[in-house]
Amino acid sequence: MSEIEALIKKLSPLMEEGSEIFRELAVFFGPGSKIATHQGDLAKFLGRKRLYRVLRLSGSSYKDCVYQLVDEHPESMEALGMLRYYTSPGGSIKWEDIESAEIALGKELTTNAYGWMPDAWTAFEGADGDGQDSSEKTHGLVAILAFDYGD
């Protein structure tokens, strides 16, 4: 068991190791991330009385993925916390495209009051030579959401 998996178990002992949320948290906070993630965000994310959901989006650009998140999953705006990571097609991250997507997300959310805690993102390089030509390669966004399940 990796250090991050052990920390997830410590912070949320009832979460099943084989669950989708456990696996995605291990990816988000694990090795390979191009932006350092902070374990303090994990502790905030795994708060008491929470339900979790993972959304996987893909599109022709990172911004396309963000618009899908906003348009097709309005419940994500009600989340208490959101961790998200972008995956690049073909192994090359274009940081300006991710920045543009994050700006678009911020602009879309100005109409909705939100206070995600934590609100963090990172990126991972995709696999080189995945058998797709450049016009077929897709950008990815995985959003890990935490919701309050009440009293």
GROMACS .gro file of N, CA and C in nm:
model
  453
    1MET      N    1   0.086  -0.118   0.000
    1MET     CA    2   0.000   0.000   0.000
    1MET      C    3   0.089   0.123   0.000
    2SER      N    4   0.058   0.215  -0.090
    2SER     CA    5   0.137   0.338  -0.099
    2SER      C    6   0.109   0.428   0.021
    3GLU      N    7   0.193   0.528   0.037
    3GLU     CA    8   0.178   0.624   0.146
    3GLU      C    9   0.043   0.696   0.136
    4ILE      N   10   0.006   0.735   0.014
    4ILE     CA   11  -0.120   0.808  -0.003
    4ILE      C   12  -0.239   0.718   0.023
    5GLU      N   13  -0.232   0.592  -0.020
    5GLU     CA   14  -0.342   0.498   0.008
    5GLU      C   15  -0.357   0.475   0.157
    6ALA      N   16  -0.246   0.465   0.229
    6ALA     CA   17  -0.250   0.449   0.374
    6ALA      C   18  -0.314   0.572   0.440
    7LEU      N   19  -0.282   0.690   0.388
    7LEU     CA   20  -0.341   0.813   0.442
    7LEU      C   21  -0.491   0.818   0.416
    8ILE      N   22  -0.534   0.776   0.297
    8ILE     CA   23  -0.678   0.773   0.267
    8ILE      C   24  -0.748   0.680   0.365
    9LYS      N   25  -0.690   0.562   0.389
    9LYS     CA   26  -0.749   0.466   0.484
    9LYS      C   27  -0.754   0.526   0.625
   10LYS      N   28  -0.652   0.597   0.664
   10LYS     CA   29  -0.648   0.657   0.797
   10LYS      C   30  -0.756   0.764   0.811
   11LEU      N   31  -0.770   0.849   0.708
   11LEU     CA   32  -0.865   0.959   0.714
   11LEU      C   33  -1.010   0.914   0.692
   12SER      N   34  -1.027   0.805   0.619
   12SER     CA   35  -1.161   0.754   0.589
   12SER      C   36  -1.160   0.602   0.598
   13PRO      N   37  -1.157   0.549   0.720
   13PRO     CA   38  -1.138   0.404   0.739
   13PRO      C   39  -1.249   0.318   0.679
   14LEU      N   40  -1.367   0.371   0.656
   14LEU     CA   41  -1.476   0.292   0.600
   14LEU      C   42  -1.479   0.290   0.447
   15MET      N   43  -1.395   0.372   0.384
   15MET     CA   44  -1.393   0.375   0.238
   15MET      C   45  -1.326   0.248   0.187
   16GLU      N   46  -1.390   0.181   0.094
   16GLU     CA   47  -1.336   0.058   0.038
   16GLU      C   48  -1.222   0.089  -0.058
   17GLU      N   49  -1.114   0.012  -0.044
   17GLU     CA   50  -0.996   0.034  -0.127
   17GLU      C   51  -1.025   0.013  -0.275
   18GLY      N   52  -1.118  -0.071  -0.308
   18GLY     CA   53  -1.151  -0.099  -0.448
   18GLY      C   54  -1.250  -0.002  -0.508
   19SER      N   55  -1.297   0.094  -0.430
   19SER     CA   56  -1.399   0.186  -0.480
   19SER      C   57  -1.338   0.286  -0.579
   20GLU      N   58  -1.424   0.337  -0.665
   20GLU     CA   59  -1.381   0.434  -0.766
   20GLU      C   60  -1.323   0.560  -0.701
   21ILE      N   61  -1.388   0.608  -0.595
   21ILE     CA   62  -1.341   0.730  -0.530
   21ILE      C   63  -1.203   0.708  -0.468
   22PHE      N   64  -1.181   0.592  -0.406
   22PHE     CA   65  -1.051   0.561  -0.346
   22PHE      C   66  -0.943   0.562  -0.455
   23ARG      N   67  -0.972   0.494  -0.566
   23ARG     CA   68  -0.874   0.487  -0.676
   23ARG      C   69  -0.843   0.625  -0.732
   24GLU      N   70  -0.946   0.707  -0.751
   24GLU     CA   71  -0.923   0.840  -0.809
   24GLU      C   72  -0.850   0.933  -0.712
   25LEU      N   73  -0.877   0.922  -0.585
   25LEU     CA   74  -0.801   1.001  -0.487
   25LEU      C   75  -0.654   0.959  -0.487
   26ALA      N   76  -0.629   0.828  -0.500
   26ALA     CA   77  -0.492   0.778  -0.506
   26ALA      C   78  -0.421   0.831  -0.631
   27VAL      N   79  -0.494   0.843  -0.741
   27VAL     CA   80  -0.435   0.899  -0.864
   27VAL      C   81  -0.406   1.047  -0.842
   28PHE      N   82  -0.506   1.122  -0.796
   28PHE     CA   83  -0.492   1.267  -0.780
   28PHE      C   84  -0.372   1.302  -0.691
   29PHE      N   85  -0.359   1.234  -0.578
   29PHE     CA   86  -0.254   1.266  -0.483
   29PHE      C   87  -0.128   1.182  -0.502
   30GLY      N   88  -0.130   1.090  -0.598
   30GLY     CA   89  -0.019   1.000  -0.620
   30GLY      C   90   0.090   1.057  -0.708
   31PRO      N   91   0.183   0.970  -0.750
   31PRO     CA   92   0.295   1.014  -0.833
   31PRO      C   93   0.250   1.045  -0.976
   32GLY      N   94   0.329   1.123  -1.045
   32GLY     CA   95   0.301   1.153  -1.185
   32GLY      C   96   0.229   1.284  -1.208
   33SER      N   97   0.179   1.344  -1.101
   33SER     CA   98   0.109   1.471  -1.112
   33SER      C   99   0.208   1.580  -1.152
   34LYS      N  100   0.169   1.665  -1.246
   34LYS     CA  101   0.257   1.771  -1.293
   34LYS      C  102   0.252   1.896  -1.207
   35ILE      N  103   0.155   1.903  -1.117
   35ILE     CA  104   0.147   2.012  -1.019
   35ILE      C  105   0.138   1.946  -0.882
   36ALA      N  106   0.220   1.989  -0.793
   36ALA     CA  107   0.221   1.929  -0.659
   36ALA      C  108   0.085   1.942  -0.593
   37THR      N  109   0.037   1.833  -0.538
   37THR     CA  110  -0.088   1.834  -0.463
   37THR      C  111  -0.055   1.837  -0.314
   38HIS      N  112  -0.147   1.887  -0.235
   38HIS     CA  113  -0.123   1.903  -0.092
   38HIS      C  114  -0.211   1.808  -0.012
   39GLN      N  115  -0.149   1.729   0.074
   39GLN     CA  116  -0.224   1.631   0.151
   39GLN      C  117  -0.326   1.695   0.244
   40GLY      N  118  -0.308   1.821   0.277
   40GLY     CA  119  -0.408   1.893   0.356
   40GLY      C  120  -0.542   1.901   0.284
   41ASP      N  121  -0.536   1.908   0.150
   41ASP     CA  122  -0.660   1.907   0.071
   41ASP      C  123  -0.732   1.773   0.086
   42LEU      N  124  -0.657   1.665   0.099
   42LEU     CA  125  -0.718   1.534   0.117
   42LEU      C  126  -0.795   1.528   0.249
   43ALA      N  127  -0.736   1.580   0.354
   43ALA     CA  128  -0.804   1.581   0.484
   43ALA      C  129  -0.931   1.665   0.479
   44LYS      N  130  -0.928   1.779   0.411
   44LYS     CA  131  -1.047   1.862   0.396
   44LYS      C  132  -1.153   1.791   0.314
   45PHE      N  133  -1.110   1.724   0.208
   45PHE     CA  134  -1.202   1.657   0.117
   45PHE      C  135  -1.275   1.542   0.185
   46LEU      N  136  -1.204   1.468   0.268
   46LEU     CA  137  -1.262   1.351   0.335
   46LEU      C  138  -1.324   1.389   0.469
   47GLY      N  139  -1.402   1.495   0.469
   47GLY     CA  140  -1.468   1.540   0.591
   47GLY      C  141  -1.579   1.447   0.635
   48ARG      N  142  -1.639   1.480   0.747
   48ARG     CA  143  -1.748   1.399   0.802
   48ARG      C  144  -1.876   1.417   0.721
   49LYS      N  145  -1.955   1.312   0.718
   49LYS     CA  146  -2.088   1.313   0.654
   49LYS      C  147  -2.079   1.357   0.509
   50ARG      N  148  -2.001   1.286   0.433
   50ARG     CA  149  -1.983   1.320   0.292
   50ARG      C  150  -2.020   1.203   0.202
   51LEU      N  151  -2.073   1.237   0.087
   51LEU     CA  152  -2.094   1.144  -0.023
   51LEU      C  153  -2.002   1.189  -0.135
   52TYR      N  154  -1.959   1.094  -0.218
   52TYR     CA  155  -1.862   1.125  -0.322
   52TYR      C  156  -1.912   1.080  -0.458
   53ARG      N  157  -1.862   1.149  -0.560
   53ARG     CA  158  -1.897   1.113  -0.697
   53ARG      C  159  -1.778   1.146  -0.787
   54VAL      N  160  -1.757   1.061  -0.886
   54VAL     CA  161  -1.651   1.083  -0.984
   54VAL      C  162  -1.717   1.106  -1.120
   55LEU      N  163  -1.678   1.212  -1.187
   55LEU     CA  164  -1.726   1.242  -1.323
   55LEU      C  165  -1.607   1.236  -1.417
   56ARG      N  166  -1.622   1.161  -1.526
   56ARG     CA  167  -1.517   1.152  -1.628
   56ARG      C  168  -1.569   1.218  -1.755
   57LEU      N  169  -1.496   1.316  -1.802
   57LEU     CA  170  -1.538   1.391  -1.920
   57LEU      C  171  -1.425   1.389  -2.022
   58SER      N  172  -1.462   1.387  -2.148
   58SER     CA  173  -1.361   1.395  -2.252
   58SER      C  174  -1.416   1.481  -2.365
   59GLY      N  175  -1.324   1.549  -2.432
   59GLY     CA  176  -1.366   1.639  -2.539
   59GLY      C  177  -1.251   1.678  -2.629
   60SER      N  178  -1.280   1.766  -2.719
   60SER     CA  179  -1.180   1.810  -2.816
   60SER      C  180  -1.079   1.908  -2.755
   61SER      N  181  -1.112   1.962  -2.638
   61SER     CA  182  -1.022   2.053  -2.567
   61SER      C  183  -1.053   2.044  -2.417
   62TYR      N  184  -0.963   2.098  -2.336
   62TYR     CA  185  -0.989   2.103  -2.192
   62TYR      C  186  -1.111   2.190  -2.164
   63LYS      N  187  -1.122   2.300  -2.238
   63LYS     CA  188  -1.236   2.391  -2.220
   63LYS      C  189  -1.367   2.320  -2.253
   64ASP      N  190  -1.367   2.236  -2.355
   64ASP     CA  191  -1.484   2.157  -2.389
   64ASP      C  192  -1.525   2.069  -2.271
   65CYS      N  193  -1.428   2.009  -2.204
   65CYS     CA  194  -1.456   1.926  -2.086
   65CYS      C  195  -1.519   2.009  -1.974
   66VAL      N  196  -1.467   2.130  -1.953
   66VAL     CA  197  -1.521   2.219  -1.849
   66VAL      C  198  -1.666   2.255  -1.880
   67TYR      N  199  -1.695   2.289  -2.007
   67TYR     CA  200  -1.832   2.324  -2.043
   67TYR      C  201  -1.926   2.205  -2.025
   68GLN      N  202  -1.877   2.084  -2.052
   68GLN     CA  203  -1.959   1.965  -2.028
   68GLN      C  204  -1.989   1.952  -1.878
   69LEU      N  205  -1.888   1.976  -1.795
   69LEU     CA  206  -1.906   1.968  -1.650
   69LEU      C  207  -2.016   2.065  -1.604
   70VAL      N  208  -2.008   2.188  -1.650
   70VAL     CA  209  -2.103   2.291  -1.609
   70VAL      C  210  -2.243   2.265  -1.667
   71ASP      N  211  -2.249   2.232  -1.796
   71ASP     CA  212  -2.378   2.217  -1.865
   71ASP      C  213  -2.449   2.085  -1.834
   72GLU      N  214  -2.373   1.978  -1.828
   72GLU     CA  215  -2.435   1.846  -1.815
   72GLU      C  216  -2.440   1.795  -1.672
   73HIS      N  217  -2.368   1.860  -1.582
   73HIS     CA  218  -2.365   1.816  -1.442
   73HIS      C  219  -2.382   1.935  -1.348
   74PRO      N  220  -2.498   2.000  -1.352
   74PRO     CA  221  -2.518   2.118  -1.267
   74PRO      C  222  -2.507   2.085  -1.118
   75GLU      N  223  -2.526   1.958  -1.082
   75GLU     CA  224  -2.513   1.919  -0.942
   75GLU      C  225  -2.371   1.942  -0.890
   76SER      N  226  -2.275   1.947  -0.981
   76SER     CA  227  -2.137   1.969  -0.937
   76SER      C  228  -2.120   2.106  -0.873
   77MET      N  229  -2.208   2.201  -0.907
   77MET     CA  230  -2.201   2.333  -0.848
   77MET      C  231  -2.245   2.332  -0.701
   78GLU      N  232  -2.313   2.224  -0.660
   78GLU     CA  233  -2.359   2.211  -0.521
   78GLU      C  234  -2.259   2.138  -0.433
   79ALA      N  235  -2.148   2.095  -0.492
   79ALA     CA  236  -2.049   2.017  -0.418
   79ALA      C  237  -1.984   2.100  -0.307
   80LEU      N  238  -1.941   2.032  -0.202
   80LEU     CA  239  -1.865   2.097  -0.095
   80LEU      C  240  -1.720   2.113  -0.134
   81GLY      N  241  -1.669   2.013  -0.206
   81GLY     CA  242  -1.530   2.015  -0.250
   81GLY      C  243  -1.518   1.953  -0.388
   82MET      N  244  -1.419   2.000  -0.464
   82MET     CA  245  -1.394   1.942  -0.595
   82MET      C  246  -1.244   1.935  -0.619
   83LEU      N  247  -1.200   1.815  -0.650
   83LEU     CA  248  -1.064   1.792  -0.694
   83LEU      C  249  -1.076   1.751  -0.840
   84ARG      N  250  -0.993   1.805  -0.926
   84ARG     CA  251  -1.003   1.767  -1.066
   84ARG      C  252  -0.865   1.757  -1.127
   85TYR      N  253  -0.857   1.665  -1.223
   85TYR     CA  254  -0.732   1.656  -1.296
   85TYR      C  255  -0.759   1.642  -1.444
   86TYR      N  256  -0.669   1.703  -1.520
   86TYR     CA  257  -0.676   1.703  -1.665
   86TYR      C  258  -0.577   1.600  -1.717
   87THR      N  259  -0.614   1.531  -1.824
   87THR     CA  260  -0.522   1.440  -1.891
   87THR      C  261  -0.503   1.488  -2.033
   88SER      N  262  -0.379   1.486  -2.075
   88SER     CA  263  -0.346   1.537  -2.208
   88SER      C  264  -0.348   1.425  -2.310
   89PRO      N  265  -0.383   1.457  -2.431
   89PRO     CA  266  -0.374   1.357  -2.538
   89PRO      C  267  -0.229   1.346  -2.587
   90GLY      N  268  -0.182   1.225  -2.603
   90GLY     CA  269  -0.052   1.206  -2.665
   90GLY      C  270   0.069   1.249  -2.586
   91GLY      N  271   0.058   1.267  -2.458
   91GLY     CA  272   0.174   1.290  -2.373
   91GLY      C  273   0.221   1.433  -2.358
   92SER      N  274   0.161   1.529  -2.425
   92SER     CA  275   0.209   1.666  -2.417
   92SER      C  276   0.104   1.756  -2.354
   93ILE      N  277   0.140   1.821  -2.245
   93ILE     CA  278   0.049   1.912  -2.177
   93ILE      C  279   0.069   2.052  -2.232
   94LYS      N  280  -0.040   2.115  -2.273
   94LYS     CA  281  -0.034   2.256  -2.314
   94LYS      C  282  -0.094   2.337  -2.200
   95TRP      N  283  -0.007   2.394  -2.119
   95TRP     CA  284  -0.049   2.462  -1.997
   95TRP      C  285  -0.143   2.578  -2.025
   96GLU      N  286  -0.120   2.649  -2.135
   96GLU     CA  287  -0.207   2.762  -2.166
   96GLU      C  288  -0.350   2.715  -2.193
   97ASP      N  289  -0.368   2.594  -2.245
   97ASP     CA  290  -0.502   2.540  -2.268
   97ASP      C  291  -0.571   2.504  -2.137
   98ILE      N  292  -0.495   2.449  -2.042
   98ILE     CA  293  -0.552   2.418  -1.911
   98ILE      C  294  -0.587   2.547  -1.837
   99GLU      N  295  -0.499   2.646  -1.845
   99GLU     CA  296  -0.527   2.775  -1.781
   99GLU      C  297  -0.654   2.836  -1.840
  100SER      N  298  -0.670   2.827  -1.970
  100SER     CA  299  -0.789   2.879  -2.036
  100SER      C  300  -0.915   2.806  -1.988
  101ALA      N  301  -0.905   2.674  -1.968
  101ALA     CA  302  -1.018   2.596  -1.918
  101ALA      C  303  -1.052   2.636  -1.775
  102GLU      N  304  -0.951   2.657  -1.692
  102GLU     CA  305  -0.976   2.696  -1.553
  102GLU      C  306  -1.038   2.836  -1.546
  103ILE      N  307  -0.995   2.926  -1.634
  103ILE     CA  308  -1.054   3.059  -1.640
  103ILE      C  309  -1.200   3.049  -1.683
  104ALA      N  310  -1.227   2.963  -1.782
  104ALA     CA  311  -1.365   2.942  -1.827
  104ALA      C  312  -1.451   2.886  -1.715
  105LEU      N  313  -1.395   2.793  -1.637
  105LEU     CA  314  -1.470   2.738  -1.523
  105LEU      C  315  -1.502   2.848  -1.424
  106GLY      N  316  -1.405   2.932  -1.393
  106GLY     CA  317  -1.428   3.043  -1.301
  106GLY      C  318  -1.533   3.139  -1.351
  107LYS      N  319  -1.532   3.169  -1.480
  107LYS     CA  320  -1.632   3.260  -1.537
  107LYS      C  321  -1.771   3.198  -1.533
  108GLU      N  322  -1.781   3.069  -1.560
  108GLU     CA  323  -1.910   3.001  -1.556
  108GLU      C  324  -1.966   3.000  -1.414
  109LEU      N  325  -1.878   2.994  -1.318
  109LEU     CA  326  -1.923   2.984  -1.179
  109LEU      C  327  -1.953   3.118  -1.115
  110THR      N  328  -1.921   3.226  -1.182
  110THR     CA  329  -1.950   3.356  -1.121
  110THR      C  330  -2.100   3.378  -1.108
  111THR      N  331  -2.180   3.307  -1.189
  111THR     CA  332  -2.325   3.319  -1.176
  111THR      C  333  -2.378   3.233  -1.062
  112ASN      N  334  -2.299   3.141  -1.015
  112ASN     CA  335  -2.338   3.054  -0.903
  112ASN      C  336  -2.242   3.079  -0.787
  113ALA      N  337  -2.296   3.104  -0.671
  113ALA     CA  338  -2.209   3.117  -0.554
  113ALA      C  339  -2.158   2.977  -0.522
  114TYR      N  340  -2.030   2.962  -0.511
  114TYR     CA  341  -1.974   2.833  -0.475
  114TYR      C  342  -1.860   2.856  -0.378
  115GLY      N  343  -1.834   2.756  -0.299
  115GLY     CA  344  -1.727   2.766  -0.201
  115GLY      C  345  -1.662   2.631  -0.181
  116TRP      N  346  -1.619   2.570  -0.290
  116TRP     CA  347  -1.558   2.438  -0.279
  116TRP      C  348  -1.438   2.442  -0.186
  117MET      N  349  -1.434   2.349  -0.095
  117MET     CA  350  -1.319   2.334  -0.005
  117MET      C  351  -1.292   2.187   0.009
  118PRO      N  352  -1.189   2.137  -0.049
  118PRO     CA  353  -1.092   2.210  -0.129
  118PRO      C  354  -1.137   2.227  -0.274
  119ASP      N  355  -1.069   2.315  -0.341
  119ASP     CA  356  -1.087   2.339  -0.484
  119ASP      C  357  -0.947   2.334  -0.544
  120ALA      N  358  -0.908   2.218  -0.595
  120ALA     CA  359  -0.772   2.199  -0.643
  120ALA      C  360  -0.772   2.123  -0.775
  121TRP      N  361  -0.668   2.146  -0.855
  121TRP     CA  362  -0.656   2.075  -0.981
  121TRP      C  363  -0.510   2.044  -1.009
  122THR      N  364  -0.490   1.947  -1.096
  122THR     CA  365  -0.357   1.911  -1.142
  122THR      C  366  -0.370   1.854  -1.283
  123ALA      N  367  -0.261   1.804  -1.336
  123ALA     CA  368  -0.262   1.749  -1.471
  123ALA      C  369  -0.168   1.629  -1.479
  124PHE      N  370  -0.200   1.540  -1.571
  124PHE     CA  371  -0.118   1.423  -1.599
  124PHE      C  372  -0.097   1.414  -1.749
  125GLU      N  373   0.022   1.373  -1.786
  125GLU     CA  374   0.050   1.352  -1.928
  125GLU      C  375  -0.016   1.223  -1.973
  126GLY      N  376  -0.072   1.226  -2.093
  126GLY     CA  377  -0.128   1.105  -2.151
  126GLY      C  378  -0.019   1.017  -2.206
  127ALA      N  379  -0.057   0.898  -2.249
  127ALA     CA  380   0.040   0.803  -2.305
  127ALA      C  381   0.076   0.843  -2.448
  128ASP      N  382   0.203   0.835  -2.481
  128ASP     CA  383   0.247   0.860  -2.618
  128ASP      C  384   0.207   0.744  -2.706
  129GLY      N  385   0.180   0.774  -2.832
  129GLY     CA  386   0.155   0.668  -2.928
  129GLY      C  387   0.039   0.579  -2.891
  130ASP      N  388  -0.074   0.637  -2.860
  130ASP     CA  389  -0.189   0.558  -2.815
  130ASP      C  390  -0.273   0.506  -2.931
  131GLY      N  391  -0.218   0.511  -3.051
  131GLY     CA  392  -0.288   0.454  -3.166
  131GLY      C  393  -0.389   0.547  -3.231
  132GLN      N  394  -0.399   0.669  -3.186
  132GLN     CA  395  -0.493   0.764  -3.244
  132GLN      C  396  -0.415   0.868  -3.322
  133ASP      N  397  -0.472   0.915  -3.433
  133ASP     CA  398  -0.407   1.027  -3.498
  133ASP      C  399  -0.447   1.153  -3.423
  134SER      N  400  -0.378   1.263  -3.449
  134SER     CA  401  -0.397   1.383  -3.367
  134SER      C  402  -0.540   1.437  -3.371
  135SER      N  403  -0.613   1.414  -3.479
  135SER     CA  404  -0.750   1.466  -3.486
  135SER      C  405  -0.847   1.385  -3.400
  136GLU      N  406  -0.807   1.263  -3.361
  136GLU     CA  407  -0.895   1.178  -3.280
  136GLU      C  408  -0.862   1.184  -3.131
  137LYS      N  409  -0.750   1.242  -3.096
  137LYS     CA  410  -0.708   1.243  -2.956
  137LYS      C  411  -0.798   1.333  -2.874
  138THR      N  412  -0.832   1.287  -2.756
  138THR     CA  413  -0.922   1.364  -2.672
  138THR      C  414  -0.852   1.411  -2.545
  139HIS      N  415  -0.900   1.523  -2.498
  139HIS     CA  416  -0.856   1.579  -2.371
  139HIS      C  417  -0.948   1.522  -2.264
  140GLY      N  418  -0.898   1.505  -2.144
  140GLY     CA  419  -0.979   1.449  -2.039
  140GLY      C  420  -0.984   1.536  -1.915
  141LEU      N  421  -1.093   1.522  -1.843
  141LEU     CA  422  -1.111   1.588  -1.714
  141LEU      C  423  -1.180   1.488  -1.623
  142VAL      N  424  -1.120   1.462  -1.508
  142VAL     CA  425  -1.182   1.380  -1.406
  142VAL      C  426  -1.210   1.471  -1.288
  143ALA      N  427  -1.336   1.482  -1.251
  143ALA     CA  428  -1.377   1.565  -1.137
  143ALA      C  429  -1.419   1.472  -1.024
  144ILE      N  430  -1.360   1.492  -0.908
  144ILE     CA  431  -1.392   1.415  -0.788
  144ILE      C  432  -1.466   1.510  -0.696
  145LEU      N  433  -1.591   1.478  -0.668
  145LEU     CA  434  -1.680   1.569  -0.595
  145LEU      C  435  -1.713   1.514  -0.456
  146ALA      N  436  -1.726   1.603  -0.361
  146ALA     CA  437  -1.772   1.568  -0.227
  146ALA      C  438  -1.899   1.647  -0.198
  147PHE      N  439  -2.001   1.576  -0.151
  147PHE     CA  440  -2.129   1.638  -0.118
  147PHE      C  441  -2.161   1.613   0.029
  148ASP      N  442  -2.236   1.705   0.088
  148ASP     CA  443  -2.285   1.688   0.224
  148ASP      C  444  -2.408   1.598   0.221
  149TYR      N  445  -2.409   1.491   0.300
  149TYR     CA  446  -2.529   1.409   0.301
  149TYR      C  447  -2.621   1.440   0.417
  150GLY      N  448  -2.596   1.548   0.482
  150GLY     CA  449  -2.690   1.596   0.585
  150GLY      C  450  -2.671   1.531   0.718
  151ASP      N  451  -2.767   1.556   0.805
  151ASP     CA  452  -2.758   1.507   0.943
  151ASP      C  453  -2.811   1.368   0.959
   0.00000   0.00000   0.00000
